[in-house]
Short mmCIF file of C-alpha atoms and ligand atoms in Angstrom, two decimals:
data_model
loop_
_atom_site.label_atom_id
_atom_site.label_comp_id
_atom_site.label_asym_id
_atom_site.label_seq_id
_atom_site.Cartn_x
_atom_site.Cartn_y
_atom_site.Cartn_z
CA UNK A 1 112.59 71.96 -51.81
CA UNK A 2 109.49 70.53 -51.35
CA UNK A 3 107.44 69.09 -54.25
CA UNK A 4 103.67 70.21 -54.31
CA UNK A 5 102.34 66.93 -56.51
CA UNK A 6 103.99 64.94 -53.65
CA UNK A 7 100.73 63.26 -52.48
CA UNK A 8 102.50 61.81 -49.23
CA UNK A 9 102.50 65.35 -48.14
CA UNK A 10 99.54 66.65 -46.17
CA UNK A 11 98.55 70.33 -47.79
CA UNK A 12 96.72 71.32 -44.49
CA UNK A 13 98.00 70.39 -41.01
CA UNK A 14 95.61 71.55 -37.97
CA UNK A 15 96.73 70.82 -34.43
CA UNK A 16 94.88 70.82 -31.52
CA UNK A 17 97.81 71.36 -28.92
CA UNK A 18 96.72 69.43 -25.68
CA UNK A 19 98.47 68.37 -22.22
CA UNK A 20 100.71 71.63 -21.29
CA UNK A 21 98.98 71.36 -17.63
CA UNK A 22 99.95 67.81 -17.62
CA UNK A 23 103.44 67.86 -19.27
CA UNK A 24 104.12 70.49 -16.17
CA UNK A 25 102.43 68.67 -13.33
CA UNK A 26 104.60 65.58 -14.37
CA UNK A 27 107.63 67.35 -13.59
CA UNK A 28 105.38 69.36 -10.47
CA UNK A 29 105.97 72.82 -12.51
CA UNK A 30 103.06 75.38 -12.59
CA UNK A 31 101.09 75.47 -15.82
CA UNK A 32 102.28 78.67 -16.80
CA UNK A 33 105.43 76.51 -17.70
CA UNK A 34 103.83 74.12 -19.96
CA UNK A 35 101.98 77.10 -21.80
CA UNK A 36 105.54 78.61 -22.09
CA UNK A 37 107.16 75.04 -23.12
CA UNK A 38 104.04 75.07 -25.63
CA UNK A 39 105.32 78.15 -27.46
CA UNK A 40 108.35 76.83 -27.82
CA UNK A 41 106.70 73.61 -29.26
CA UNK A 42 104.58 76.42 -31.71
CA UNK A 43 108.15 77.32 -33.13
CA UNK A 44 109.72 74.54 -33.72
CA UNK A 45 106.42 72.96 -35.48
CA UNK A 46 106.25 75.97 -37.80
CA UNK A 47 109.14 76.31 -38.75
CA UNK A 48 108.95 72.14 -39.82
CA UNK A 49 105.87 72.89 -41.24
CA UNK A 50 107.62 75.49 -44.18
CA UNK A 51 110.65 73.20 -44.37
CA UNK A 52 108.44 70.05 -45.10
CA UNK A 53 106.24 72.42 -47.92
CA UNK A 54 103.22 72.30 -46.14
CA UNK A 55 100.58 75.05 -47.36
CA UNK A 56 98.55 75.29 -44.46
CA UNK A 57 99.03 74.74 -40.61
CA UNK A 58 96.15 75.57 -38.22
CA UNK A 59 96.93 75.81 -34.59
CA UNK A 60 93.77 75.58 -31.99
CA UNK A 61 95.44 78.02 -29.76
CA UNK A 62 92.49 79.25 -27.59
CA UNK A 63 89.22 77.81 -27.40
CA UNK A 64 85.81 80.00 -27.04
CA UNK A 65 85.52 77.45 -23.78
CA UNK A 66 89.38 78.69 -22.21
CA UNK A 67 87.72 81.99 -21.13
CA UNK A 68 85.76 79.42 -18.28
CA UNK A 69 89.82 78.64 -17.02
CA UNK A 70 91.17 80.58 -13.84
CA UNK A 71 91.87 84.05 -15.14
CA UNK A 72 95.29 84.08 -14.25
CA UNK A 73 95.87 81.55 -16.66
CA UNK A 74 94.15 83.07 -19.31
CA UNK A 75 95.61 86.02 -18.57
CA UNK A 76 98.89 83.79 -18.95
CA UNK A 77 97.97 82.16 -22.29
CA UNK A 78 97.15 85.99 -23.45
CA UNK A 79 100.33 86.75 -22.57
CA UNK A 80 102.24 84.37 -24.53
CA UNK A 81 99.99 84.60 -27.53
CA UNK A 82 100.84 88.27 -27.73
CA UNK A 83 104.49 87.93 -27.16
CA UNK A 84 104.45 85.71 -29.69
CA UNK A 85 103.03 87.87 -32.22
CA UNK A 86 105.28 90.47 -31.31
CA UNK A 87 108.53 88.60 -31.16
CA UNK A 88 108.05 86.49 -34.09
CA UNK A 89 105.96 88.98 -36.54
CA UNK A 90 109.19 89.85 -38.23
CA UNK A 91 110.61 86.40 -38.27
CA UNK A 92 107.54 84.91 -39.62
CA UNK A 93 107.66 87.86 -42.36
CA UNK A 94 110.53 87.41 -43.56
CA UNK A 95 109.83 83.39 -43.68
CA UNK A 96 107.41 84.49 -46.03
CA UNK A 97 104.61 83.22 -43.50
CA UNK A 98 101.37 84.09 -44.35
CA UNK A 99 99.50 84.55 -40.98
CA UNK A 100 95.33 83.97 -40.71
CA UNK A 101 93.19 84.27 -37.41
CA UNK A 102 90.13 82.06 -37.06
CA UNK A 103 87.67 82.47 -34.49
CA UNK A 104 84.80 84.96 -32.96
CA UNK A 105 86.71 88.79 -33.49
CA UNK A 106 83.87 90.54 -31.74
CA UNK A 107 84.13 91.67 -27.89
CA UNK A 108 87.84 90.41 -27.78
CA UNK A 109 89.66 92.81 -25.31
CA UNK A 110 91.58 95.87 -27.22
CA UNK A 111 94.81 94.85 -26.11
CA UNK A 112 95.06 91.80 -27.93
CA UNK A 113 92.64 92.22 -31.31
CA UNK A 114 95.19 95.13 -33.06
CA UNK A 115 97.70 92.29 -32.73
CA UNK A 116 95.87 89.84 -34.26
CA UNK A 117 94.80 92.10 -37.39
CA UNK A 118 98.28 93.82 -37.83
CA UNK A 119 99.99 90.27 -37.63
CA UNK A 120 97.21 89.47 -41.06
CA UNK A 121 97.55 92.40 -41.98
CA UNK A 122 101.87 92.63 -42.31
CA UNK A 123 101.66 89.14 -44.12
CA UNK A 124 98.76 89.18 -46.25
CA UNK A 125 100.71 88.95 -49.50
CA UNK A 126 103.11 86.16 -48.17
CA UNK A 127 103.07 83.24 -50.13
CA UNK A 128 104.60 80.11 -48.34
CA UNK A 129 103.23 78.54 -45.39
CA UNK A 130 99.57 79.93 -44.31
CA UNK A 131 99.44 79.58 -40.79
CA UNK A 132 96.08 79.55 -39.45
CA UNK A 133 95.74 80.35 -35.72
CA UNK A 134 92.49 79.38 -33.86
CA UNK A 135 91.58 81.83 -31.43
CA UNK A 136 88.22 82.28 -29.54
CA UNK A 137 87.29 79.40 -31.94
CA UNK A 138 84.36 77.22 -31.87
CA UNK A 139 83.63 75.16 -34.21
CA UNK A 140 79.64 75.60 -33.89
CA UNK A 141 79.96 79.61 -33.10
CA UNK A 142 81.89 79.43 -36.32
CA UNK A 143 78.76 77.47 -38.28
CA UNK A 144 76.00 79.65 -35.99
CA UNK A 145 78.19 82.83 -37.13
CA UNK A 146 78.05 81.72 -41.21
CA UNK A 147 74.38 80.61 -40.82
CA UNK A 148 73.39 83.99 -39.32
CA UNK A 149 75.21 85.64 -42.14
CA UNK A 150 73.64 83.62 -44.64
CA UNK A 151 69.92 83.87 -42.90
CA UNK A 152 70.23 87.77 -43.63
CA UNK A 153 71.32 87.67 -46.91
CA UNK A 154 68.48 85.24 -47.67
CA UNK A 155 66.43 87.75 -45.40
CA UNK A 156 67.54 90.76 -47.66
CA UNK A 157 66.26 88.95 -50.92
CA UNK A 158 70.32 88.47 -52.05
CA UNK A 159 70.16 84.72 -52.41
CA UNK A 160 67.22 82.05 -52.34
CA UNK A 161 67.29 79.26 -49.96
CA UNK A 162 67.78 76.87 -52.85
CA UNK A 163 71.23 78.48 -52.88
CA UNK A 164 72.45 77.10 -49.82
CA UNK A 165 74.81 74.43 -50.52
CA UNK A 166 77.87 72.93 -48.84
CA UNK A 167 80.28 75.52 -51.37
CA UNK A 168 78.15 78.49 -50.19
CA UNK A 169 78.20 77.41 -46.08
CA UNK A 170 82.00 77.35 -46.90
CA UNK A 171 82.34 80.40 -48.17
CA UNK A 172 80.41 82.35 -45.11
CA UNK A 173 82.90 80.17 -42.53
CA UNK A 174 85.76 81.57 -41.10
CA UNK A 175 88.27 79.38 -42.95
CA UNK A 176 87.27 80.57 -46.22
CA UNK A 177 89.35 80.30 -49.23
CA UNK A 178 91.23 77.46 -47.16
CA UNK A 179 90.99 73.98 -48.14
CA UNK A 180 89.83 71.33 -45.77
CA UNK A 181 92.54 69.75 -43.48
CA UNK A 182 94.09 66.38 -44.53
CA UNK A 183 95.33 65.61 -41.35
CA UNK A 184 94.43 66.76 -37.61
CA UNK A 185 96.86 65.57 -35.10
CA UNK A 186 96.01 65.95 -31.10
CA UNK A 187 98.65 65.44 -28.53
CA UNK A 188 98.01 64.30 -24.79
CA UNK A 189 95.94 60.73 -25.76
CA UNK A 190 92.88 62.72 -25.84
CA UNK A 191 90.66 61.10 -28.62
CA UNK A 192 87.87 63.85 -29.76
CA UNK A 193 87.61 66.97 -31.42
CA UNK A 194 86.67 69.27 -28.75
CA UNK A 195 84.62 71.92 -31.15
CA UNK A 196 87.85 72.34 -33.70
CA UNK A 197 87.12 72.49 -37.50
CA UNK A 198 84.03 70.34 -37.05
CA UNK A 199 82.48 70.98 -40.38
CA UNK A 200 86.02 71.20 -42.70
CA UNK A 201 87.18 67.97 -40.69
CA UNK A 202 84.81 65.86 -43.10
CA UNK A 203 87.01 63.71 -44.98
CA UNK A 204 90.22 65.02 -42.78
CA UNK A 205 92.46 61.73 -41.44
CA UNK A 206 92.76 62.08 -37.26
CA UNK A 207 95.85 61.20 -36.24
CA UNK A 208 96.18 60.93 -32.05
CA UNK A 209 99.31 60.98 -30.34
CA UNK A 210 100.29 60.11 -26.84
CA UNK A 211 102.82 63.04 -26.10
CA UNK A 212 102.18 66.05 -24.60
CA UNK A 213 102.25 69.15 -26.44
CA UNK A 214 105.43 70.68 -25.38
CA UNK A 215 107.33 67.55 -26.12
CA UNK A 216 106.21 67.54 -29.59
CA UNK A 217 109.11 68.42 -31.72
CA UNK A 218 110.15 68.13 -35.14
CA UNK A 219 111.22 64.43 -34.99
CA UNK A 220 107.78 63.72 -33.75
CA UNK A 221 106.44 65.92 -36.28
CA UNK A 222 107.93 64.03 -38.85
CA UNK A 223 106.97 60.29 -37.37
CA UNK A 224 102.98 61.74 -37.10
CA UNK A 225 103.48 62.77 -40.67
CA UNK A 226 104.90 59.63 -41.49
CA UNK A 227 101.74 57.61 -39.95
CA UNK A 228 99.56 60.16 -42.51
CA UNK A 229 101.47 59.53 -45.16
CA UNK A 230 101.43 55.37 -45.00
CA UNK A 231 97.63 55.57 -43.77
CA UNK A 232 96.21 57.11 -46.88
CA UNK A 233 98.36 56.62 -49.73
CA UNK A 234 101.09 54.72 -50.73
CA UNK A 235 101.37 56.10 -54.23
CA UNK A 236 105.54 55.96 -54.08
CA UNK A 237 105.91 59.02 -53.53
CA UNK A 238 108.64 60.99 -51.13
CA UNK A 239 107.60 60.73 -47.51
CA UNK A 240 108.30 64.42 -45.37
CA UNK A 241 111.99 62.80 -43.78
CA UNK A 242 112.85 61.94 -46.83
CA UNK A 243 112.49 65.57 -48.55
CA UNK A 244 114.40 66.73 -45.41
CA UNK A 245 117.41 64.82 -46.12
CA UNK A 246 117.13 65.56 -49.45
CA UNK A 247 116.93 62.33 -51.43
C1 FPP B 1 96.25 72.73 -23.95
O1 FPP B 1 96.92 72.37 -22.78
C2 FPP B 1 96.76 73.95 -24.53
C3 FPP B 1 96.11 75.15 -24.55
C4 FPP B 1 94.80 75.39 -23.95
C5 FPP B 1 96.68 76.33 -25.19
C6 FPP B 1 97.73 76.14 -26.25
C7 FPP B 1 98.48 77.40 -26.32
C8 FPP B 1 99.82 77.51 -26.55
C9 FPP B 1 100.71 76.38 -26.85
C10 FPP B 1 100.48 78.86 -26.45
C11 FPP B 1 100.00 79.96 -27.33
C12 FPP B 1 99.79 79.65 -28.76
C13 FPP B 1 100.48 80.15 -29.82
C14 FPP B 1 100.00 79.87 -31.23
C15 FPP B 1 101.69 80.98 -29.68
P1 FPP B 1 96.08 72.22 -21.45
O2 FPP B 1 96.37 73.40 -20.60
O3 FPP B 1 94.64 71.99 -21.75
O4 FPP B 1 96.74 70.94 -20.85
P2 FPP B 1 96.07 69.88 -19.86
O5 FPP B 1 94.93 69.26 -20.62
O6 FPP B 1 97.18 68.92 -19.60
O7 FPP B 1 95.64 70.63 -18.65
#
């Protein structure tokens, strides 16, 4: 399907998923509706995602700064998170999904951090899409976490400090082994980073658009890849709708 020396073709995809509350106040729903909307957006974006031959797709699905939100709402986004693992485990198994969690593991409540390991730990061997989901992540916990690690091994006598270097800092982060993202998209017209991927967002091309997150489907999916695609190269290659249609 998809040909991996197509350059038009992002490898890594990260998300950051903004403007549920919104996209529900617009149409005077509670939030819970646009979180639910959301998941359905989640689907529909994966499942694109494999299609297109993407490797990687990160999802910022809850922020170390969410726990500050009512708690019935993250009790909410919890909730959906961990019917998601449970209903679509076996779908994204089968799909050959791959599935990684980013983020601080440590103190998360007991109810949801078996989830998150068995869902990693049923699809380790997958090989198609990786997808990455961001939860409890920060992107500076992430670098004080890796820095910590690395201060004791220099502490121990394992490494010098000579050996620090941008391959090494890598390595200690929480997205080791994955490359860098090519692209990071944001819905809702919000124009920053918010703490996501801070160090691995280097070279990575930002791509904002004005739709809310649970209106984000495929087709929209496609156009943001499209903008990627004719913003960094134009090498001739195929562009994502047209390995869809098959040309
Ligand atoms: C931003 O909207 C969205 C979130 C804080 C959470 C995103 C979570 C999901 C889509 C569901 C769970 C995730 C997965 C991977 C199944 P917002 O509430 O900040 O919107 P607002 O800025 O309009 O208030």
């Amino acid at each position: 399907m998809a040909d991996p020396s197509n350059t038009n073709v992002p490898r890594h995809v990260a998300i950051i998923m903004d403007g549920n509350g919104r996209w529900a106040r617009a149409r005077g729903l509670p939030r819970t509706m646009g979180h639910k909307k959301g998941v359905e957006a989640v689907r529909e974006v994966v499942r694109a995602a494999g299609d297109i031959g993407i490797s990687y797709l990160t999802l910022f699905a809850f922020s170390s700064e969410n726990w500050r939100r009512p708690e019935a709402e993250v009790t909410d986004l919890m909730g959906l998170l961990k019917a998601f693992i449970r209903r679509d485990l076996a779908d994204l198994h089968r799909e050959n999904v791959r599935i990684r969690i980013i983020g601080e593991r440590e103190n998360l409540r007991s109810d949801i951090l078996p989830l998150l390991l068995e869902a990693e730990e049923t699809t380790k061997a997958n090989t198609a899409l990786t997808l990455v989901i961001a939860f409890n992540y920060g992107s500076r916990d992430e670098i004080s976490r890796a820095m910590r690690a690395i201060g004791r091994r220099i502490a121990a006598g394992e490494i010098a400090p000579e050996a620090v270097t941008p391959e090494l800092i890598d390595a200690h982060l929480d997205t080791a082994g994955i490359p860098d993202p090519d692209l990071i998209i944001r819905t809702s017209g919000e124009e920053r980073l918010s703490n996501f991927l801070l160090w691995q967002a280097a070279y990575s091309e930002l791509v904002f658009v004005p739709e809310y997150w649970p209106d984000f489907d495929r087709d929209l999916f496609l156009k943001t890849l499209e903008k990627f695609a004719g913003r960094e190269r134009r090498f001739g290659g195929l562009t994502p709708a047209s390995i869809l249609a098959g040309e």
